């Protein structure tokens, strides 16, 4: 009986024929090559077209340095703040039951569904010359719009969900047994958080911070609205790229763009590394 | 530390999880909370721990009301079903966690903490594995680490939630034995939750059987096994044959045959509850229950037979140790007379005679002879 069965190795019922498979794979690869890889390569190609000297010059020129510095400062303020906020929100949502929990989760997602331009406009409407909150700060010497505080506010708004979104499912998956065990052993709330909860989510947290940082440094729309584009003062890296490009200074624009692209590649690399090394410690959605 | 529970109530939405629970546990006892899922046993354990709060009633440790004392100050050792070990800490760090988070004067110095952790690891026979991480241990070893960790804070009460639920049968048996010995060594008042009646009977001094948020019976292993308070308890403690019968003239009658003497002094319909292992072949001149053997099956050290009562057509199961001298009479199609060595009788229709029958009833000839 068994001799009459012809066995086809590696041929499961759901597999397409070899030709179809090759066609699909080739199609996907071609698409990636055309729309993702080629443009990325061309960024670096354009940046280096006039030689390494021009490239270095474009990056070390004072306005460029100021843009890099501002971007680092904006990200340096907003990422830690979002880290604290994200951990607090995830902790609250995952470990406690309270009224309005669904509303809080929805609000956390708001920045993802609102256009960044609108996010920037919100702050103009609030703190701009005729904004309703402008009166509050009129007496002080603080300028929010067209200054660093506005850029930071807009960046925080846009990158709000990254850390919280990453941690909430992870913490929910892990449940509260570990925390209850720590409490039963006499630990107080802070000790429980520091020695048990935080180490349990550390890789997920790093993952969230990584994505948050990438977006904070690359944000264009919201920051563009509130920054005022003052060269050397309120220009972040993405805004600086735009200005240079509009001035037909392609080499410098692409040089700056290549720095941003490298940052993206670095983020991508670290992200993949986290996923392969610590996949089991990340939330379900990232597991392979 | 003795524990007293006083009229504990707990409601989850519409579901009454615990209904007016009273229970007293002596210091040093080893108690099993036994019941099917949804019977409220885990909720009760969590209320004693302070992980859950009762809607009403009191929890007393050694006479002291602990309801207002939060979990972290209650000084209980709680062992979770899935161990809840801290994955990023070594076994030794897990065990010493409860000492390391102490503050001020009550915190032992580093050397003392390490010494204590090693002592505990010794106690749970894991002294070699102090530097491993939880994921490098087997399930049974993890469970022992969880126990050592709970014991580190010198708990007044040790509470275990389905401690062996996630382990395979062989490891479970070993750990039971081991927990029993550990309890003898430490003498800590211990409560554990289980749905496995064998585990409860083997391990506990006393068993608390729960059903539908109420305590169905509390007693020593002998008491609950031999004098089950209700059909439910009888059913829950092992496999059961239920034989409808009539009580008349000081005898139980099945299908017109007097099968066993029963001094009840009443008349009425009853149900006989008898375990398969409590049926034996009767002598030729004794009274008993006639039955025809249908099939015989040997499963390891136990021989199981299915027999049929010809007069009523009811099937019963019979179990004997494989070396018992009655086994050779278990031949298919053969008719035997079975005697009921130990059984319980409950009124079939409560409203008819439950008033007059002194339930629960148990008569076993072997038992009577001893008494």
XYZ file of C-alpha atoms in Angstrom:
659
model
C 0.000 0.000 0.000
C 2.625 2.478 1.062
C 4.698 1.769 -2.030
C 2.009 3.166 -4.269
C 2.171 6.537 -2.546
C 4.470 8.951 -4.287
C 6.187 11.176 -1.783
C 6.983 14.713 -2.820
C 9.414 16.254 -0.425
C 9.013 19.887 0.585
C 5.666 20.135 -1.079
C 2.977 21.124 1.352
C -0.621 21.737 0.378
C -0.374 25.483 0.814
C 2.776 26.013 -1.252
C 2.550 27.524 -4.719
C 4.429 26.040 -7.645
C 8.125 26.845 -7.942
C 7.632 29.263 -10.817
C 4.956 31.213 -9.018
C 7.083 31.442 -5.915
C 10.057 32.820 -7.839
C 7.837 35.314 -9.614
C 6.378 36.615 -6.348
C 9.747 36.877 -4.652
C 11.284 38.621 -7.645
C 8.362 41.032 -7.756
C 8.742 41.947 -4.107
C 12.506 42.372 -4.446
C 12.178 44.534 -7.537
C 9.661 46.745 -5.777
C 11.948 47.154 -2.764
C 14.899 47.930 -5.008
C 13.038 50.557 -7.034
C 11.202 52.362 -4.306
C 13.376 51.976 -1.213
C 16.937 51.007 -1.940
C 17.638 53.134 -5.031
C 16.381 56.395 -3.502
C 18.383 55.682 -0.368
C 21.546 55.043 -2.350
C 20.954 58.144 -4.419
C 20.885 60.232 -1.224
C 24.427 59.176 -0.425
C 25.426 59.397 -4.074
C 24.215 62.972 -4.408
C 25.784 63.916 -1.073
C 29.204 62.741 -2.199
C 28.919 63.813 -5.834
C 31.170 66.843 -5.349
C 33.721 64.969 -3.328
C 34.325 64.321 0.335
C 35.619 67.840 0.881
C 32.345 69.518 -0.030
C 30.536 66.918 2.004
C 32.541 67.652 5.155
C 32.293 71.377 4.569
C 28.498 71.228 4.253
C 28.273 69.426 7.569
C 30.685 71.613 9.509
C 29.339 74.938 8.384
C 27.918 76.881 11.439
C 24.261 76.749 10.435
C 24.485 73.008 9.860
C 26.148 72.488 13.215
C 23.471 74.633 14.859
C 20.772 72.471 13.239
C 22.427 69.273 14.464
C 22.779 70.750 17.928
C 19.151 71.878 18.053
C 17.930 68.480 16.891
C 19.992 66.761 19.574
C 18.692 69.138 22.250
C 15.049 68.740 21.170
C 15.351 64.959 21.099
C 17.383 65.023 24.304
C 14.532 66.727 26.118
C 11.501 65.122 24.534
C 12.671 61.496 24.505
C 13.376 61.294 28.267
C 10.079 63.029 29.003
C 8.196 60.597 26.796
C 10.106 57.760 28.424
C 8.858 58.777 31.848
C 5.371 59.419 30.558
C 5.251 56.163 28.581
C 6.385 54.042 31.513
C 3.901 55.737 33.846
C 1.018 55.349 31.396
C 1.834 51.723 30.603
C 2.194 50.918 34.296
C -1.192 52.479 35.010
C -2.958 50.840 32.085
C -1.432 47.388 32.452
C -1.386 46.909 36.192
C -4.466 48.721 37.475
C -8.174 48.832 36.823
C -9.730 52.282 36.799
C -12.481 54.301 35.189
C -11.576 55.983 31.924
C -8.868 53.451 31.061
C -10.166 53.020 27.515
C -10.256 56.786 27.104
C -6.634 57.038 28.222
C -5.558 54.377 25.713
C -7.416 56.207 22.952
C -5.792 59.514 23.915
C -2.338 57.935 23.837
C -3.016 56.959 20.232
C -4.228 60.436 19.241
C -0.870 61.735 17.947
C -0.721 58.819 15.493
C -4.022 59.775 13.923
C -3.557 63.533 13.869
C -1.579 65.066 11.011
C 1.723 66.522 12.329
C 0.848 69.863 10.766
C -2.265 70.007 12.916
C -0.141 69.097 15.922
C 2.063 72.102 15.214
C -0.904 74.386 14.618
C -2.368 73.440 18.011
C 0.605 75.090 19.687
C 0.474 78.142 17.443
C -3.193 78.559 18.365
C -2.368 78.171 22.048
C 0.825 80.145 22.429
C 0.898 82.304 19.286
C 0.549 86.102 19.488
C -3.265 85.874 19.706
C -3.426 82.452 21.302
C -5.542 81.902 24.433
C -2.595 80.670 26.476
C -0.329 83.476 25.347
C -1.614 85.688 28.150
C -0.347 83.195 30.702
C 3.233 83.616 29.643
C 3.053 87.210 28.463
C 4.531 88.566 31.669
C 7.439 86.203 31.684
C 10.248 86.427 29.229
C 9.609 82.963 27.863
C 9.044 82.619 24.171
C 7.432 79.400 23.083
C 6.540 79.754 19.441
C 9.465 80.182 17.043
C 11.794 79.019 19.814
C 13.129 75.842 21.413
C 10.160 75.283 23.808
C 7.739 75.166 20.869
C 9.927 72.711 18.987
C 10.182 70.504 22.058
C 6.418 70.655 22.673
C 5.629 69.699 19.085
C 8.171 66.889 19.169
C 6.781 65.537 22.431
C 3.272 65.582 20.991
C 4.230 63.673 17.882
C 6.400 61.078 19.639
C 4.046 60.686 22.578
C 2.776 57.144 21.838
C 5.963 55.246 20.989
C 7.125 54.164 24.443
C 3.639 53.686 25.917
C 2.432 51.739 22.856
C 5.394 49.397 23.112
C 5.098 48.797 26.851
C 1.343 48.420 27.335
C 0.914 45.069 25.541
C 4.186 43.807 27.001
C 3.176 44.622 30.560
C -0.305 43.246 30.023
C 1.159 39.975 28.765
C 3.382 39.690 31.807
C 0.529 40.120 34.254
C 0.962 41.104 37.864
C 2.208 37.907 39.492
C 5.812 39.109 39.706
C 4.750 42.373 41.316
C 2.488 40.579 43.761
C 5.325 38.223 44.650
C 7.647 41.172 45.290
C 5.040 42.902 47.457
C 4.381 39.741 49.443
C 8.123 39.566 50.132
C 7.966 43.003 51.705
C 9.100 45.258 48.858
C 7.468 48.676 48.626
C 5.991 50.118 45.450
C 9.171 51.804 44.292
C 11.363 48.753 44.983
C 8.882 46.577 43.128
C 8.943 48.898 40.152
C 12.708 49.323 40.114
C 13.781 45.737 40.819
C 10.983 43.762 39.186
C 8.781 45.639 36.708
C 11.453 47.692 34.981
C 13.934 44.834 34.414
C 11.056 42.770 33.007
C 10.361 45.358 30.312
C 13.870 46.710 29.719
C 14.249 45.435 26.150
C 10.769 46.561 25.202
C 11.539 49.931 26.735
C 14.759 50.254 24.749
C 12.860 49.347 21.599
C 10.261 52.035 22.284
C 12.895 54.655 23.072
C 14.745 53.818 19.879
C 11.670 54.378 17.724
C 10.735 57.453 19.735
C 14.196 58.930 19.210
C 14.208 58.207 15.480
C 10.930 60.010 15.078
C 11.948 62.877 17.374
C 15.054 63.572 15.297
C 13.309 63.124 11.961
C 10.059 64.993 12.681
C 9.335 67.597 10.025
C 5.713 68.678 9.840
C 4.858 69.669 13.391
C 8.248 71.232 14.040
C 8.116 73.112 10.759
C 4.940 74.901 11.834
C 6.247 76.087 15.203
C 9.909 76.657 14.395
C 9.800 79.769 12.218
C 12.810 78.514 10.206
C 15.311 80.956 11.660
C 18.653 79.839 10.337
C 21.177 78.887 12.964
C 18.578 79.326 15.650
C 15.349 77.383 15.191
C 16.308 75.086 12.361
C 16.391 71.372 13.072
C 18.105 68.945 10.720
C 15.045 68.060 8.633
C 14.149 71.763 8.321
C 17.702 72.582 7.353
C 17.550 70.016 4.557
C 14.446 71.701 3.188
C 15.958 75.179 3.310
C 19.131 74.087 1.554
C 17.163 72.253 -1.069
C 14.952 75.274 -1.726
C 18.123 77.287 -2.247
C 19.291 74.775 -4.869
C 22.214 73.907 -2.624
C 21.795 70.221 -3.473
C 25.162 68.958 -2.262
C 24.690 70.439 1.222
C 21.031 69.371 1.361
C 21.931 65.794 0.487
C 24.876 65.832 2.878
C 22.554 66.700 5.745
C 19.953 64.232 4.441
C 22.596 61.520 4.418
C 23.178 62.074 8.134
C 19.453 61.615 8.760
C 19.400 58.536 6.543
C 22.365 57.059 8.420
C 20.494 57.654 11.641
C 17.534 55.772 10.210
C 19.763 52.890 9.130
C 21.357 52.757 12.562
C 17.943 52.685 14.207
C 16.845 49.930 11.861
C 19.962 47.922 12.630
C 19.581 48.263 16.385
C 15.899 47.430 16.109
C 16.595 44.213 14.188
C 19.312 43.339 16.670
C 16.876 43.747 19.560
C 14.279 41.676 17.765
C 16.621 38.763 17.113
C 18.482 38.864 20.418
C 15.624 39.609 22.770
C 12.551 38.722 20.725
C 11.069 36.746 23.612
C 11.397 39.763 25.914
C 9.531 42.052 23.521
C 5.795 42.099 23.231
C 3.973 39.572 21.069
C 3.747 41.826 18.028
C 7.510 41.814 17.449
C 8.195 38.139 17.968
C 9.387 36.127 15.033
C 0.287 31.328 63.821
C -3.365 30.277 63.859
C -5.778 31.749 61.342
C -9.439 32.521 61.827
C -11.802 33.487 59.050
C -15.060 35.047 60.045
C -18.092 35.262 57.716
C -16.051 36.065 54.611
C -18.080 37.263 51.618
C -16.799 38.077 48.157
C -18.703 39.052 45.071
C -17.335 39.501 41.541
C -20.061 41.427 39.720
C -23.055 39.096 39.696
C -20.968 36.090 40.716
C -20.881 35.174 44.387
C -17.349 33.836 44.792
C -17.436 33.292 48.535
C -20.518 33.005 50.689
C -20.228 33.404 54.433
C -17.036 31.415 55.023
C -16.074 30.533 58.592
C -12.875 28.603 59.187
C -10.344 28.132 61.939
C -6.867 26.822 61.277
C -4.584 25.798 64.108
C -1.003 26.921 64.254
C 1.281 24.541 62.361
C -1.465 22.775 60.445
C -1.123 21.734 56.828
C -4.448 22.434 55.163
C -5.701 21.676 51.670
C -8.347 23.833 50.049
C -9.934 21.393 47.652
C -12.631 22.047 45.117
C -13.521 22.232 41.448
C -12.604 25.367 39.502
C -14.885 28.257 40.359
C -15.498 26.941 43.863
C -13.790 29.957 45.422
C -10.739 28.202 46.848
C -8.147 30.425 45.180
C -10.117 33.562 46.047
C -10.147 32.484 49.682
C -6.384 31.905 49.625
C -5.801 35.324 48.051
C -7.983 36.994 50.674
C -5.933 35.399 53.451
C -2.788 36.660 51.710
C -4.081 40.176 51.202
C -3.943 39.919 47.408
C -7.699 40.243 47.310
C -10.108 41.921 49.678
C -13.305 40.456 51.077
C -16.539 42.413 50.817
C -17.296 41.502 54.388
C -15.978 39.446 57.275
C -12.727 39.262 59.175
C -9.314 37.633 58.777
C -7.366 37.068 62.006
C -3.771 35.889 62.394
C -3.262 34.753 65.988
C -6.239 36.806 67.096
C -5.032 39.966 65.362
C -7.290 41.473 62.720
C -5.167 41.716 59.556
C -7.748 43.013 57.075
C -6.265 46.523 57.208
C -2.662 45.264 56.963
C -1.395 45.500 53.379
C 0.126 42.557 51.568
C 3.710 43.651 52.025
C 3.390 43.942 55.779
C 1.336 40.819 56.343
C 4.418 38.607 56.357
C 2.942 35.760 54.408
C 4.825 33.484 52.082
C 2.896 33.168 48.840
C 3.838 30.660 46.170
C 2.243 31.294 42.797
C 1.025 28.612 40.458
C 3.515 29.678 37.797
C 6.186 30.466 40.403
C 6.536 34.177 39.473
C 10.309 33.965 39.835
C 12.216 37.106 38.890
C 13.732 36.071 35.559
C 16.584 38.531 35.551
C 17.892 37.493 38.960
C 19.926 34.439 39.866
C 18.356 31.789 42.023
C 20.232 33.099 45.067
C 19.102 36.679 44.389
C 15.544 35.471 44.027
C 15.705 33.716 47.365
C 17.288 36.662 49.148
C 14.978 39.280 47.587
C 12.745 39.532 50.648
C 15.774 40.259 52.842
C 17.461 42.637 50.412
C 14.445 44.955 50.167
C 14.334 45.426 53.920
C 15.381 48.791 55.220
C 17.217 50.109 58.243
C 17.822 47.929 61.239
C 15.864 44.888 60.149
C 18.012 44.494 57.052
C 20.733 41.911 57.691
C 24.229 42.680 56.405
C 25.389 41.292 53.084
C 27.166 38.277 54.498
C 24.173 37.340 56.629
C 21.825 37.644 53.658
C 24.020 35.383 51.597
C 24.331 32.887 54.428
C 20.553 32.800 54.875
C 19.973 32.353 51.134
C 22.431 29.465 51.052
C 20.771 27.872 54.077
C 17.414 28.028 52.335
C 18.832 26.674 49.095
C 20.227 23.833 51.160
C 16.809 23.277 52.706
C 15.208 22.955 49.271
C 18.138 20.839 48.023
C 19.322 23.313 45.420
C 22.602 24.434 46.970
C 24.474 23.781 43.727
C 22.205 25.979 41.615
C 22.456 29.335 43.393
C 24.130 31.063 40.457
C 21.760 29.804 37.782
C 18.904 31.784 36.312
C 15.297 30.589 36.564
C 15.083 29.697 32.865
C 17.930 27.225 33.379
C 15.913 25.200 35.897
C 13.279 22.494 35.534
C 9.710 23.114 36.655
C 10.171 21.228 39.905
C 13.350 23.125 40.718
C 11.647 26.439 40.007
C 8.844 25.518 42.358
C 11.400 24.787 45.073
C 13.127 28.132 44.480
C 9.736 29.851 44.827
C 9.239 28.058 48.140
C 12.696 28.984 49.415
C 12.064 32.599 48.432
C 8.771 32.619 50.330
C 10.392 31.040 53.394
C 13.204 33.609 53.457
C 11.034 36.222 55.132
C 10.131 33.771 57.912
C 6.436 33.944 57.054
C 3.764 33.511 59.664
C 1.724 31.612 57.121
C 2.696 29.833 53.926
C 0.133 29.954 51.126
C 0.474 27.925 47.947
C -1.763 28.345 44.904
C -1.984 25.056 42.976
C 1.673 24.429 43.788
C 2.086 21.361 41.609
C -0.436 22.192 38.915
C 2.099 22.865 36.174
C 4.308 19.837 36.810
C 4.232 16.347 35.344
C 2.861 13.471 37.395
C 6.146 11.974 38.574
C 7.710 15.253 39.698
C 4.444 16.144 41.369
C 4.550 12.990 43.502
C 8.142 13.640 44.578
C 7.438 17.240 45.443
C 4.410 16.307 47.527
C 6.506 14.030 49.669
C 9.145 16.691 49.906
C 6.685 19.444 50.863
C 5.300 17.226 53.619
C 8.812 16.778 55.040
C 9.574 20.468 54.673
C 6.441 21.295 56.591
C 7.485 18.964 59.386
C 10.871 20.667 59.530
C 9.634 24.260 59.490
C 6.279 23.892 61.221
C 4.848 26.926 59.406
C 1.060 27.013 59.154
C 0.478 26.096 55.528
C -2.511 26.285 53.222
C -2.495 25.036 49.677
C -5.097 25.123 46.956
C -5.633 22.121 44.739
C -8.270 20.532 42.551
C -6.585 17.137 42.804
C -8.232 15.092 45.552
C -5.364 12.621 45.684
C -2.937 15.464 46.352
C -5.144 16.890 49.082
C -5.633 13.548 50.809
C -1.982 12.581 50.604
C -0.551 15.842 51.849
C -2.896 17.597 54.218
C -3.663 17.243 57.911
C -7.110 18.569 57.233
C -9.013 19.095 54.034
C -11.409 21.954 53.349
C -13.718 20.954 50.521
C -15.289 23.903 48.749
C -18.133 24.105 46.291
C -20.016 27.054 44.876
C -18.339 29.555 47.210
C -19.219 27.571 50.326
C -17.382 25.092 52.495
C -18.935 21.698 51.835
C -16.974 19.914 54.555
C -13.928 20.383 56.751
C -12.180 17.502 58.396
C -9.197 15.244 58.671
C -8.440 13.091 55.681
C -10.084 10.092 57.377
C -13.173 12.078 58.255
C -13.872 13.497 54.834
C -13.029 10.269 53.058
C -14.990 7.946 55.286
C -17.804 10.220 56.437
C -18.502 12.506 53.491
C -21.131 15.025 54.504
C -22.887 15.082 51.158
C -23.087 13.233 47.848
C -21.068 16.083 46.395
C -18.150 15.499 48.754
C -18.287 11.748 48.167
C -18.252 12.318 44.416
C -15.419 14.754 44.538
C -13.068 12.547 46.544
C -12.849 9.726 44.032
C -14.659 7.566 41.508
C -18.121 6.581 42.552
C -20.821 3.989 41.861
C -24.312 5.273 42.550
C -26.861 2.525 43.148
C -30.542 3.442 43.589
C -31.922 1.283 46.396
C -34.757 0.939 48.850
C -34.351 0.960 52.595
C -36.738 -1.494 54.291
C -36.692 -3.825 57.258
C -33.188 -2.884 58.286
C -31.817 -3.815 54.881
C -30.894 -2.062 51.688
C -32.695 -3.630 48.781
C -31.630 -3.522 45.132
C -33.829 -5.157 42.501
C -35.733 -7.118 45.166
C -32.529 -8.513 46.680
C -31.428 -7.682 50.201
C -27.825 -6.713 49.651
C -26.628 -5.466 53.027
C -27.864 -4.889 56.563
C -28.471 -1.309 57.450
C -29.908 -0.265 60.773
C -31.848 2.740 59.674
C -35.259 1.945 61.194
C -36.815 3.803 58.288
C -38.332 3.050 54.958
C -37.755 4.927 51.739
C -35.787 5.368 48.548
C -32.096 6.000 48.943
C -28.944 6.108 46.822
C -25.988 3.997 47.825
C -22.596 5.595 47.094
C -19.811 3.037 46.925
C -16.287 3.309 45.536
C -15.144 0.755 42.952
C -12.323 -0.271 45.273
C -14.705 -1.002 48.148
C -16.462 -3.869 46.359
C -15.299 -7.446 47.012
C -16.578 -10.941 46.255
C -18.889 -12.195 49.014
C -18.817 -15.629 50.596
C -21.391 -18.109 49.280
C -23.663 -17.866 52.297
C -23.378 -14.097 52.779
C -25.863 -11.592 51.476
C -24.654 -9.286 48.719
C -25.331 -7.796 45.366
C -25.517 -10.260 42.481
C -23.758 -9.085 39.359
C -22.512 -10.484 36.072
C -18.956 -9.724 34.976
C -18.880 -7.996 31.585
C -15.199 -7.299 31.104
C -11.941 -7.261 33.011
C -9.022 -4.975 32.393
C -5.678 -4.807 34.095
C -4.145 -1.349 34.433
C -0.828 -1.676 36.212
C -1.278 -2.691 39.832
C -5.069 -2.336 39.631
C -7.542 -4.712 38.027
C -10.741 -3.046 36.839
C -13.912 -4.895 36.001
C -17.273 -3.760 34.734
C -20.194 -5.730 36.105
C -23.914 -5.558 35.494
C -26.746 -6.003 37.990
C -29.058 -8.378 36.060
C -32.252 -7.321 37.829
C -31.851 -3.610 37.023
C -29.371 -3.601 34.147
C -27.173 -1.068 35.955
C -23.428 -1.244 35.382
C -20.883 -0.831 38.164
C -17.138 -0.665 38.159
C -15.056 -2.766 40.508
C -11.384 -2.297 41.316
C -8.998 -4.632 43.101
C -5.275 -4.833 43.701
C -3.912 -7.216 41.077
C -2.726 -9.768 43.633
C -6.021 -9.923 45.552
C -7.430 -13.443 45.876
C -10.798 -12.303 44.491
C -9.235 -11.369 41.164
C -9.355 -14.907 39.800
C -13.137 -14.923 40.154
C -13.436 -11.985 37.795
C -14.198 -13.984 34.685
C -16.374 -12.462 31.953
C -19.978 -13.764 31.861
C -19.541 -15.243 35.367
C -22.071 -14.192 37.985
C -20.734 -13.113 41.360
C -22.074 -11.896 44.635
C -20.448 -8.609 45.647
C -20.238 -7.309 49.164
C -20.105 -3.616 49.930
C -17.269 -3.125 52.372
C -17.725 0.586 52.856
C -20.377 2.881 51.480
C -22.533 5.883 52.184
C -26.267 6.163 51.942
C -28.012 9.378 51.039
C -31.709 9.955 50.717
C -32.724 9.748 47.066
C -35.535 12.239 47.417
C -34.588 14.560 50.231
C -38.121 15.664 51.042
C -39.263 12.093 51.648
C -37.037 10.850 54.388
C -34.104 13.171 54.886
C -35.629 14.263 58.158
C -35.637 10.793 59.572
C -32.355 9.459 58.168
C -29.352 10.462 60.180
C -27.265 11.561 57.210
C -24.452 11.128 56.505
C -24.455 7.406 56.913
C -21.637 5.058 56.545
C -21.577 1.428 57.269
C -18.685 -0.778 56.497
C -18.319 -4.183 57.953
C -14.572 -3.844 58.059
C -14.985 -0.575 59.907
C -17.502 -2.011 62.352
C -15.168 -4.835 63.174
C -12.448 -2.384 64.065
C -14.765 -0.400 66.282
